[in-house]
mmCIF file of C-alpha atoms and ligand atoms in Angstrom:
data_model
loop_
_atom_site.group_PDB
_atom_site.id
_atom_site.type_symbol
_atom_site.label_atom_id
_atom_site.label_comp_id
_atom_site.label_asym_id
_atom_site.label_seq_id
_atom_site.Cartn_x
_atom_site.Cartn_y
_atom_site.Cartn_z
ATOM 1 C CA MET O 1 37.980 25.842 -41.311
ATOM 2 C CA GLU O 2 39.567 22.416 -41.261
ATOM 3 C CA LYS O 3 37.298 19.510 -40.277
ATOM 4 C CA ARG O 4 38.341 17.754 -37.094
ATOM 5 C CA SER O 5 37.811 14.035 -36.644
ATOM 6 C CA TYR O 6 35.958 12.930 -33.532
ATOM 7 C CA GLY O 7 36.309 9.172 -34.146
ATOM 8 C CA LYS O 8 38.840 8.658 -31.355
ATOM 9 C CA HIS O 9 36.593 10.455 -28.836
ATOM 10 C CA PHE O 10 33.567 8.348 -29.796
ATOM 11 C CA ILE O 11 35.467 5.102 -29.236
ATOM 12 C CA ILE O 12 36.714 6.216 -25.794
ATOM 13 C CA VAL O 13 33.228 7.470 -24.820
ATOM 14 C CA ALA O 14 31.573 4.247 -25.993
ATOM 15 C CA VAL O 15 33.912 2.146 -23.858
ATOM 16 C CA ILE O 16 33.378 4.328 -20.758
ATOM 17 C CA ILE O 17 29.578 4.268 -21.305
ATOM 18 C CA LEU O 18 29.637 0.485 -21.514
ATOM 19 C CA ILE O 19 31.648 0.131 -18.298
ATOM 20 C CA THR O 20 29.541 2.745 -16.432
ATOM 21 C CA ALA O 21 26.298 1.144 -17.642
ATOM 22 C CA VAL O 22 27.360 -2.315 -16.460
ATOM 23 C CA ILE O 23 28.416 -0.980 -13.034
ATOM 24 C CA THR O 24 25.162 1.035 -12.690
ATOM 25 C CA ILE O 25 22.923 -1.853 -13.757
ATOM 26 C CA VAL O 26 24.691 -4.338 -11.460
ATOM 27 C CA GLY O 27 24.498 -1.795 -8.612
ATOM 28 C CA LEU O 28 20.772 -1.112 -9.189
ATOM 29 C CA GLY O 29 20.167 -4.860 -9.318
ATOM 30 C CA ARG O 30 21.681 -5.268 -5.859
ATOM 31 C CA VAL O 31 19.413 -2.670 -4.216
ATOM 32 C CA ARG O 32 16.537 -4.270 -2.325
ATOM 33 C CA TRP O 33 13.741 -2.061 -3.630
ATOM 34 C CA MET O 34 10.898 -3.940 -1.976
ATOM 35 C CA ALA O 35 10.314 -6.923 0.292
ATOM 36 C CA ALA O 36 10.399 -10.285 -1.495
ATOM 37 C CA PRO O 37 7.306 -10.948 -3.668
ATOM 38 C CA ALA O 38 4.543 -13.149 -2.222
ATOM 39 C CA THR O 39 1.970 -13.623 -5.016
ATOM 40 C CA THR O 40 2.019 -15.116 -8.502
ATOM 41 C CA GLN O 41 0.881 -11.703 -9.783
ATOM 42 C CA ALA O 42 4.132 -10.182 -8.515
ATOM 43 C CA HIS O 43 6.167 -11.969 -11.191
ATOM 44 C CA SER O 44 5.250 -9.767 -14.156
ATOM 45 C CA VAL O 45 5.595 -6.599 -12.053
ATOM 46 C CA ASP O 46 9.106 -7.507 -10.903
ATOM 47 C CA ALA O 47 10.140 -8.653 -14.410
ATOM 48 C CA LEU O 48 9.080 -5.305 -15.878
ATOM 49 C CA LEU O 49 10.858 -3.383 -13.124
ATOM 50 C CA GLY O 50 14.040 -5.393 -13.926
ATOM 51 C CA ILE O 51 13.865 -4.402 -17.603
ATOM 52 C CA GLU O 52 13.232 -0.767 -16.693
ATOM 53 C CA LEU O 53 16.234 -0.704 -14.354
ATOM 54 C CA VAL O 54 18.460 -1.905 -17.242
ATOM 55 C CA ALA O 55 17.114 0.888 -19.473
ATOM 56 C CA ILE O 56 17.529 3.433 -16.662
ATOM 57 C CA GLY O 57 21.111 2.290 -15.969
ATOM 58 C CA PHE O 58 22.048 2.569 -19.643
ATOM 59 C CA LEU O 59 20.442 6.008 -20.094
ATOM 60 C CA PHE O 60 22.141 7.288 -16.939
ATOM 61 C CA ALA O 61 25.538 6.170 -18.289
ATOM 62 C CA LEU O 62 24.818 7.596 -21.750
ATOM 63 C CA VAL O 63 23.912 11.078 -20.493
ATOM 64 C CA MET O 64 26.449 11.351 -17.662
ATOM 65 C CA VAL O 65 29.472 10.016 -19.574
ATOM 66 C CA PHE O 66 28.835 12.159 -22.686
ATOM 67 C CA MET O 67 28.396 15.242 -20.523
ATOM 68 C CA LEU O 68 31.343 14.748 -18.189
ATOM 69 C CA TYR O 69 33.656 13.607 -21.012
ATOM 70 C CA SER O 70 32.784 16.712 -23.053
ATOM 71 C CA VAL O 71 33.392 18.992 -20.086
ATOM 72 C CA VAL O 72 36.876 17.531 -19.600
ATOM 73 C CA ALA O 73 38.037 16.787 -23.179
ATOM 74 C CA PHE O 74 36.715 19.943 -24.844
ATOM 75 C CA ARG O 75 37.422 22.470 -22.100
ATOM 76 C CA ARG O 76 39.076 25.783 -23.113
ATOM 77 C CA ARG O 77 42.813 25.403 -22.674
ATOM 78 C CA ASN O 78 45.323 28.151 -21.851
ATOM 79 C CA GLY O 79 45.873 30.493 -24.776
ATOM 80 C CA GLU O 80 42.977 29.083 -26.766
ATOM 81 C CA GLU O 81 41.024 32.029 -28.178
ATOM 82 C CA THR O 82 39.051 30.582 -31.148
ATOM 83 C CA ASP O 83 35.422 29.447 -31.119
ATOM 84 C CA GLY O 84 34.503 25.759 -31.118
ATOM 85 C CA ASP O 85 33.269 23.957 -34.249
ATOM 86 C CA HIS O 86 29.795 24.988 -35.360
ATOM 87 C CA PHE O 87 27.261 22.246 -36.060
ATOM 88 C CA GLU O 88 23.934 22.748 -37.771
ATOM 89 C CA GLY O 89 21.554 19.784 -37.745
ATOM 90 C CA ASN O 90 22.398 16.111 -38.052
ATOM 91 C CA THR O 91 19.597 14.181 -39.712
ATOM 92 C CA LYS O 92 20.999 10.745 -38.900
ATOM 93 C CA LEU O 93 21.434 11.584 -35.228
ATOM 94 C CA GLU O 94 17.948 13.107 -35.002
ATOM 95 C CA ILE O 95 16.332 10.055 -36.589
ATOM 96 C CA THR O 96 18.276 7.779 -34.235
ATOM 97 C CA TRP O 97 17.340 9.624 -31.045
ATOM 98 C CA THR O 98 13.693 9.710 -32.102
ATOM 99 C CA VAL O 99 13.268 6.146 -33.324
ATOM 100 C CA LEU O 100 15.257 4.328 -30.597
ATOM 101 C CA PRO O 101 13.306 5.797 -27.630
ATOM 102 C CA LEU O 102 10.059 5.298 -29.558
ATOM 103 C CA ILE O 103 10.790 1.589 -30.000
ATOM 104 C CA THR O 104 11.891 1.288 -26.352
ATOM 105 C CA VAL O 105 8.707 2.945 -25.066
ATOM 106 C CA LEU O 106 6.534 0.786 -27.350
ATOM 107 C CA ILE O 107 8.219 -2.394 -26.067
ATOM 108 C CA LEU O 108 7.668 -1.278 -22.450
ATOM 109 C CA ALA O 109 4.028 -0.436 -23.267
ATOM 110 C CA VAL O 110 3.402 -3.907 -24.735
ATOM 111 C CA LEU O 111 5.133 -5.632 -21.799
ATOM 112 C CA GLY O 112 3.197 -3.435 -19.358
ATOM 113 C CA ALA O 113 -0.151 -4.209 -21.009
ATOM 114 C CA ARG O 114 0.651 -7.937 -20.983
ATOM 115 C CA GLY O 115 1.653 -7.805 -17.305
ATOM 116 C CA LEU O 116 -1.533 -5.899 -16.443
ATOM 117 C CA ALA O 117 -3.652 -8.487 -18.266
ATOM 118 C CA GLN O 118 -1.886 -11.294 -16.392
ATOM 119 C CA ALA O 119 -2.252 -9.605 -13.002
ATOM 120 C CA THR O 120 -5.928 -8.718 -13.393
ATOM 121 C CA GLY O 121 -7.221 -11.713 -15.405
ATOM 122 C CA ALA O 122 -9.762 -14.089 -13.835
ATOM 123 C CA GLN O 123 -8.248 -17.217 -12.284
ATOM 124 C CA ALA O 124 -9.653 -20.735 -12.009
ATOM 125 C CA ASP O 125 -11.388 -21.693 -8.714
ATOM 126 C CA GLU O 126 -11.305 -18.207 -7.231
ATOM 127 C CA VAL O 127 -12.509 -17.657 -3.674
ATOM 128 C CA ALA O 128 -14.192 -14.298 -3.052
ATOM 129 C CA VAL O 129 -13.190 -12.175 -0.060
ATOM 130 C CA ARG O 130 -14.944 -8.906 0.726
ATOM 131 C CA VAL O 131 -12.763 -5.936 1.644
ATOM 132 C CA THR O 132 -14.472 -2.986 3.308
ATOM 133 C CA ALA O 133 -12.586 0.250 3.875
ATOM 134 C CA PHE O 134 -13.633 2.971 6.265
ATOM 135 C CA SER O 135 -12.022 5.970 7.904
ATOM 136 C CA TRP O 136 -9.616 4.574 9.019
ATOM 137 C CA GLY O 137 -9.219 0.853 8.671
ATOM 138 C CA PHE O 138 -10.198 -2.299 6.814
ATOM 139 C CA THR O 139 -12.475 -5.244 7.583
ATOM 140 C CA PHE O 140 -12.698 -8.494 5.672
ATOM 141 C CA GLY O 141 -15.637 -10.818 5.017
ATOM 142 C CA TYR O 142 -15.851 -14.341 3.594
ATOM 143 C CA PRO O 143 -19.372 -14.655 2.150
ATOM 144 C CA GLU O 144 -18.789 -18.294 1.110
ATOM 145 C CA LEU O 145 -17.694 -19.242 4.644
ATOM 146 C CA GLY O 146 -20.292 -17.303 6.639
ATOM 147 C CA ILE O 147 -17.657 -15.017 8.176
ATOM 148 C CA ASP O 148 -19.026 -11.499 8.341
ATOM 149 C CA ALA O 149 -16.322 -9.048 9.266
ATOM 150 C CA THR O 150 -12.885 -9.800 10.635
ATOM 151 C CA PRO O 151 -10.097 -7.300 11.310
ATOM 152 C CA VAL O 152 -7.341 -9.614 9.995
ATOM 153 C CA LEU O 153 -7.159 -10.842 6.389
ATOM 154 C CA TYR O 154 -6.543 -14.598 6.542
ATOM 155 C CA LEU O 155 -5.670 -16.220 3.218
ATOM 156 C CA PRO O 156 -4.840 -19.845 2.395
ATOM 157 C CA VAL O 157 -1.566 -20.171 0.476
ATOM 158 C CA ASP O 158 -1.716 -20.980 -3.277
ATOM 159 C CA GLN O 159 -5.468 -20.263 -3.383
ATOM 160 C CA PRO O 160 -6.568 -17.838 -6.119
ATOM 161 C CA ILE O 161 -8.462 -14.996 -4.427
ATOM 162 C CA VAL O 162 -10.655 -12.268 -5.806
ATOM 163 C CA LEU O 163 -11.034 -9.325 -3.441
ATOM 164 C CA ASP O 164 -14.388 -7.537 -3.837
ATOM 165 C CA MET O 165 -13.727 -4.079 -2.504
ATOM 166 C CA ASN O 166 -16.048 -1.420 -1.158
ATOM 167 C CA SER O 167 -15.755 1.733 0.901
ATOM 168 C CA VAL O 168 -18.369 2.777 3.450
ATOM 169 C CA ASP O 169 -17.164 6.363 3.279
ATOM 170 C CA THR O 170 -18.938 8.773 0.990
ATOM 171 C CA ASP O 171 -16.206 11.305 0.473
ATOM 172 C CA VAL O 172 -12.721 9.782 0.419
ATOM 173 C CA ILE O 173 -10.896 7.160 -1.640
ATOM 174 C CA HIS O 174 -8.781 4.521 0.115
ATOM 175 C CA ASP O 175 -6.346 2.111 -1.493
ATOM 176 C CA PHE O 176 -5.594 -1.527 -0.705
ATOM 177 C CA TRP O 177 -1.869 -2.231 -0.976
ATOM 178 C CA VAL O 178 0.237 -5.085 0.354
ATOM 179 C CA PRO O 179 3.765 -4.296 -0.871
ATOM 180 C CA GLU O 180 4.720 -7.991 -1.083
ATOM 181 C CA PHE O 181 1.666 -8.645 -3.278
ATOM 182 C CA ARG O 182 2.840 -5.851 -5.642
ATOM 183 C CA VAL O 183 -0.664 -5.172 -7.088
ATOM 184 C CA LYS O 184 -2.901 -2.510 -5.565
ATOM 185 C CA GLN O 185 -6.407 -1.164 -6.031
ATOM 186 C CA ASP O 186 -8.430 1.879 -4.971
ATOM 187 C CA LEU O 187 -11.597 1.566 -2.873
ATOM 188 C CA VAL O 188 -13.951 4.162 -4.290
ATOM 189 C CA PRO O 189 -17.223 5.179 -2.602
ATOM 190 C CA GLY O 190 -20.141 3.783 -4.603
ATOM 191 C CA VAL O 191 -17.938 1.987 -7.145
ATOM 192 C CA PRO O 192 -17.207 -1.678 -6.373
ATOM 193 C CA THR O 193 -13.671 -2.613 -7.452
ATOM 194 C CA GLN O 194 -11.788 -5.907 -7.648
ATOM 195 C CA LEU O 195 -8.247 -7.089 -7.094
ATOM 196 C CA ARG O 196 -6.909 -10.570 -7.848
ATOM 197 C CA ILE O 197 -4.130 -12.275 -5.948
ATOM 198 C CA THR O 198 -2.753 -15.754 -5.471
ATOM 199 C CA PRO O 199 -0.561 -15.602 -2.356
ATOM 200 C CA ASN O 200 2.246 -18.121 -2.776
ATOM 201 C CA LYS O 201 4.312 -17.577 0.363
ATOM 202 C CA ILE O 202 3.211 -18.308 3.943
ATOM 203 C CA GLY O 203 3.870 -15.317 6.199
ATOM 204 C CA SER O 204 2.605 -12.165 7.904
ATOM 205 C CA TYR O 205 2.113 -9.047 5.835
ATOM 206 C CA LYS O 206 0.454 -5.671 6.201
ATOM 207 C CA VAL O 207 -2.255 -3.954 4.167
ATOM 208 C CA LEU O 208 -1.458 -0.272 3.882
ATOM 209 C CA CYS O 209 -3.842 2.395 2.666
ATOM 210 C CA ASP O 210 -2.001 3.951 -0.259
ATOM 211 C CA GLU O 211 -4.237 6.944 -0.899
ATOM 212 C CA LEU O 212 -3.960 10.036 1.298
ATOM 213 C CA CYS O 213 -7.385 9.931 2.968
ATOM 214 C CA GLY O 214 -7.266 12.076 6.093
ATOM 215 C CA THR O 215 -5.746 12.389 9.542
ATOM 216 C CA GLY O 216 -5.874 8.633 10.193
ATOM 217 C CA HIS O 217 -4.253 7.703 6.849
ATOM 218 C CA THR O 218 -0.864 6.673 8.243
ATOM 219 C CA ASN O 219 -2.518 4.348 10.762
ATOM 220 C CA MET O 220 -4.856 2.806 8.201
ATOM 221 C CA GLN O 221 -3.365 -0.666 8.188
ATOM 222 C CA ALA O 222 -4.479 -4.232 8.671
ATOM 223 C CA ARG O 223 -2.696 -7.520 9.274
ATOM 224 C CA VAL O 224 -2.575 -10.148 6.531
ATOM 225 C CA GLU O 225 -1.837 -13.769 7.408
ATOM 226 C CA VAL O 226 -1.085 -16.160 4.564
ATOM 227 C CA VAL O 227 -1.374 -19.626 6.100
ATOM 228 C CA SER O 228 -1.425 -23.290 5.055
ATOM 229 C CA SER O 229 -4.828 -24.609 4.028
ATOM 230 C CA SER O 230 -5.115 -26.676 7.238
ATOM 231 C CA ASP O 231 -4.331 -23.593 9.389
ATOM 232 C CA PHE O 232 -6.901 -21.701 7.361
ATOM 233 C CA ASP O 233 -9.582 -24.334 8.032
ATOM 234 C CA ALA O 234 -8.741 -24.199 11.753
ATOM 235 C CA TRP O 235 -9.064 -20.407 11.713
ATOM 236 C CA VAL O 236 -12.446 -20.644 9.937
ATOM 237 C CA ALA O 237 -13.676 -23.017 12.660
ATOM 238 C CA GLU O 238 -12.534 -20.548 15.342
ATOM 239 C CA GLN O 239 -14.601 -17.766 13.778
ATOM 240 C CA GLN O 240 -17.880 -19.177 15.051
ATOM 241 C CA PRO O 241 -19.462 -16.649 17.446
ATOM 242 C CA SER O 242 -18.096 -16.799 20.996
ATOM 243 C CA THR O 243 -20.208 -16.585 24.173
ATOM 244 C CA ASP O 244 -17.442 -17.006 26.749
ATOM 245 C CA PRO O 245 -16.914 -13.551 28.365
ATOM 246 C CA ALA O 246 -13.122 -13.911 28.688
ATOM 247 C CA GLU O 247 -12.779 -14.945 25.054
ATOM 248 C CA MET O 248 -15.195 -12.223 23.951
ATOM 249 C CA ALA O 249 -13.124 -9.618 25.809
ATOM 250 C CA LYS O 250 -9.953 -10.884 24.128
ATOM 251 C CA LEU O 251 -11.579 -10.656 20.684
ATOM 252 C CA GLY O 252 -12.791 -7.181 21.637
ATOM 253 C CA GLU O 253 -9.271 -6.121 22.555
ATOM 254 C CA GLU O 254 -8.021 -7.301 19.150
ATOM 255 C CA LEU O 255 -10.790 -5.350 17.421
ATOM 256 C CA VAL O 256 -9.946 -2.225 19.400
ATOM 257 C CA ALA O 257 -6.329 -2.525 18.252
ATOM 258 C CA SER O 258 -7.215 -3.120 14.601
ATOM 259 C CA GLN O 259 -9.950 -0.470 14.364
ATOM 260 C CA GLY O 260 -7.765 2.353 15.632
ATOM 261 C CA CYS O 261 -9.932 3.083 18.712
ATOM 262 C CA ALA O 262 -6.809 3.632 20.832
ATOM 263 C CA ALA O 263 -5.932 6.733 18.813
ATOM 264 C CA CYS O 264 -8.645 8.584 20.775
ATOM 265 C CA HIS O 265 -9.609 6.376 23.731
ATOM 266 C CA ASN O 266 -6.932 5.315 26.220
ATOM 267 C CA VAL O 267 -7.370 2.460 28.703
ATOM 268 C CA THR O 268 -4.988 3.884 31.299
ATOM 269 C CA GLY O 269 -7.269 6.561 32.736
ATOM 270 C CA ASP O 270 -4.933 9.373 31.702
ATOM 271 C CA PRO O 271 -6.787 12.676 31.171
ATOM 272 C CA GLY O 272 -6.489 14.752 28.003
ATOM 273 C CA GLY O 273 -7.403 12.117 25.387
ATOM 274 C CA ILE O 274 -9.263 13.064 22.207
ATOM 275 C CA GLY O 275 -12.144 10.897 23.456
ATOM 276 C CA PRO O 276 -13.073 9.714 26.975
ATOM 277 C CA THR O 277 -10.847 7.082 28.601
ATOM 278 C CA TRP O 278 -12.290 3.582 28.867
ATOM 279 C CA LYS O 279 -10.720 2.803 32.211
ATOM 280 C CA GLY O 280 -13.423 2.512 34.842
ATOM 281 C CA LEU O 281 -16.071 3.538 32.296
ATOM 282 C CA PHE O 282 -18.418 0.577 32.487
ATOM 283 C CA GLY O 283 -21.257 0.907 34.979
ATOM 284 C CA HIS O 284 -20.433 4.498 35.889
ATOM 285 C CA GLU O 285 -22.356 7.717 35.351
ATOM 286 C CA VAL O 286 -21.121 9.988 32.552
ATOM 287 C CA GLU O 287 -21.952 13.660 32.165
ATOM 288 C CA LEU O 288 -23.207 14.545 28.709
ATOM 289 C CA ALA O 289 -22.720 17.773 26.786
ATOM 290 C CA ASP O 290 -26.447 18.569 27.048
ATOM 291 C CA GLY O 291 -26.199 18.659 30.862
ATOM 292 C CA THR O 292 -27.895 15.306 31.485
ATOM 293 C CA THR O 293 -26.194 12.154 32.722
ATOM 294 C CA ALA O 294 -26.249 8.576 31.516
ATOM 295 C CA THR O 295 -25.114 5.255 32.901
ATOM 296 C CA ALA O 296 -22.400 3.584 30.818
ATOM 297 C CA ASP O 297 -24.105 0.222 30.418
ATOM 298 C CA GLU O 298 -24.158 -2.145 27.428
ATOM 299 C CA ALA O 299 -26.855 -0.153 25.594
ATOM 300 C CA TYR O 300 -25.048 3.173 26.143
ATOM 301 C CA ILE O 301 -21.705 1.881 24.834
ATOM 302 C CA HIS O 302 -23.402 0.172 21.889
ATOM 303 C CA GLU O 303 -25.150 3.416 20.944
ATOM 304 C CA SER O 304 -21.955 5.430 21.419
ATOM 305 C CA ILE O 305 -20.247 3.191 18.843
ATOM 306 C CA VAL O 306 -22.951 3.096 16.137
ATOM 307 C CA ASP O 307 -24.290 6.622 16.684
ATOM 308 C CA PRO O 308 -21.450 8.492 18.379
ATOM 309 C CA LEU O 309 -23.036 11.937 18.153
ATOM 310 C CA ALA O 310 -26.249 10.973 19.985
ATOM 311 C CA GLN O 311 -24.726 11.217 23.470
ATOM 312 C CA VAL O 312 -21.523 13.249 23.522
ATOM 313 C CA VAL O 313 -19.664 13.310 26.825
ATOM 314 C CA THR O 314 -19.171 16.828 28.152
ATOM 315 C CA GLY O 315 -15.758 18.328 27.474
ATOM 316 C CA TYR O 316 -15.158 16.376 24.229
ATOM 317 C CA GLN O 317 -15.550 17.396 20.579
ATOM 318 C CA PRO O 318 -18.260 15.541 18.594
ATOM 319 C CA ILE O 319 -15.714 14.147 16.102
ATOM 320 C CA MET O 320 -15.972 10.360 16.316
ATOM 321 C CA PRO O 321 -16.594 8.862 12.831
ATOM 322 C CA ALA O 322 -20.166 7.597 12.448
ATOM 323 C CA SER O 323 -19.099 4.687 10.231
ATOM 324 C CA TYR O 324 -18.456 2.039 12.910
ATOM 325 C CA GLY O 325 -22.066 0.894 12.772
ATOM 326 C CA ASP O 326 -21.471 -0.113 9.142
ATOM 327 C CA VAL O 327 -18.043 -1.571 9.773
ATOM 328 C CA LEU O 328 -18.619 -3.630 12.916
ATOM 329 C CA THR O 329 -21.188 -6.366 13.339
ATOM 330 C CA ASP O 330 -23.398 -6.390 16.461
ATOM 331 C CA GLN O 331 -21.422 -9.446 17.557
ATOM 332 C CA GLN O 332 -18.166 -7.492 17.294
ATOM 333 C CA ILE O 333 -19.612 -4.544 19.208
ATOM 334 C CA ASP O 334 -20.584 -7.017 21.960
ATOM 335 C CA TYR O 335 -16.946 -8.163 22.058
ATOM 336 C CA ILE O 336 -15.759 -4.561 22.453
ATOM 337 C CA VAL O 337 -18.314 -3.920 25.227
ATOM 338 C CA GLU O 338 -17.100 -7.095 26.940
ATOM 339 C CA TYR O 339 -13.526 -5.791 26.695
ATOM 340 C CA ILE O 340 -14.482 -2.394 28.137
ATOM 341 C CA LYS O 341 -16.122 -4.205 31.067
ATOM 342 C CA THR O 342 -12.727 -5.665 31.991
ATOM 343 C CA LEU O 343 -11.112 -2.196 32.314
ATOM 344 C CA HIS O 344 -11.873 -1.449 35.969
HETATM 345 CU CU1 CUA K 9 -7.348 5.359 3.710
HETATM 346 CU CU2 CUA K 9 -5.292 6.488 3.311
#
């Protein structure tokens, strides 16, 4: 059988691959994959993603163009009855398609390891912030500033932060992820973990739990505020315990929103909630599942939060998580009680 030359085909294919690769890579580069980065740690993550998109764009062009070109150029034409050329092995080609991907993967591995070292390495003048996860939410503490547990993560811009993370749950893993920060870290029961960030852009962000952890997973979020250092100092000053009932009730309302209480307890008085409504609760008699009654005073509401199964209201399932006593400080529970008092 005469040997055919494929040189012409290879030149055409190479040109089409080049054009397709450039179009694909430019197109991928224009897609807004994630919100703009907001930490110094994000740089190495985004740089690596950029390199990977170039490799992906090229590989896509290589595979698609070779395949589609072959389908068109080497299709069986009318009256053609012979078999195609038979190839058996091609050592050069096999070495090429083994060595090139190997080198590419090794380069990505080295870049990835370097990026990981940069993103997780200790920083100078770090400030520690405690992150506590529970089913289903987050609280934040600032041991160096005497702030115990706040529902919103306030961070001063350009300040290196080390997040010391813990979970009060015993049976599920949560995950701290702010997409704009790029880095993320699991919160594992009994295993303290750390995450390092230096927020470099003032703005509002959201912590999302990125580990499927139960029915409240999709609502397991918390607000992050990256603020100027003077705004941060002002916020720290505001965190001193409040004794003014109106202000306490307002802080309580914020806690209720951030701790997910509204998922089960409404404040409108509508029947059919998962837990009892809070409207008109304070000061009234409630019927308990054991047939007795109790007055919904401060002590009753406090106990219902820290030990929810002690006095279950009749007609409701005993399903409230028992972790709020670990998550909320007594001060914060007082705020919530003060808020419930306002719901006549
Ligand atoms: Cu916690 Cu998902």
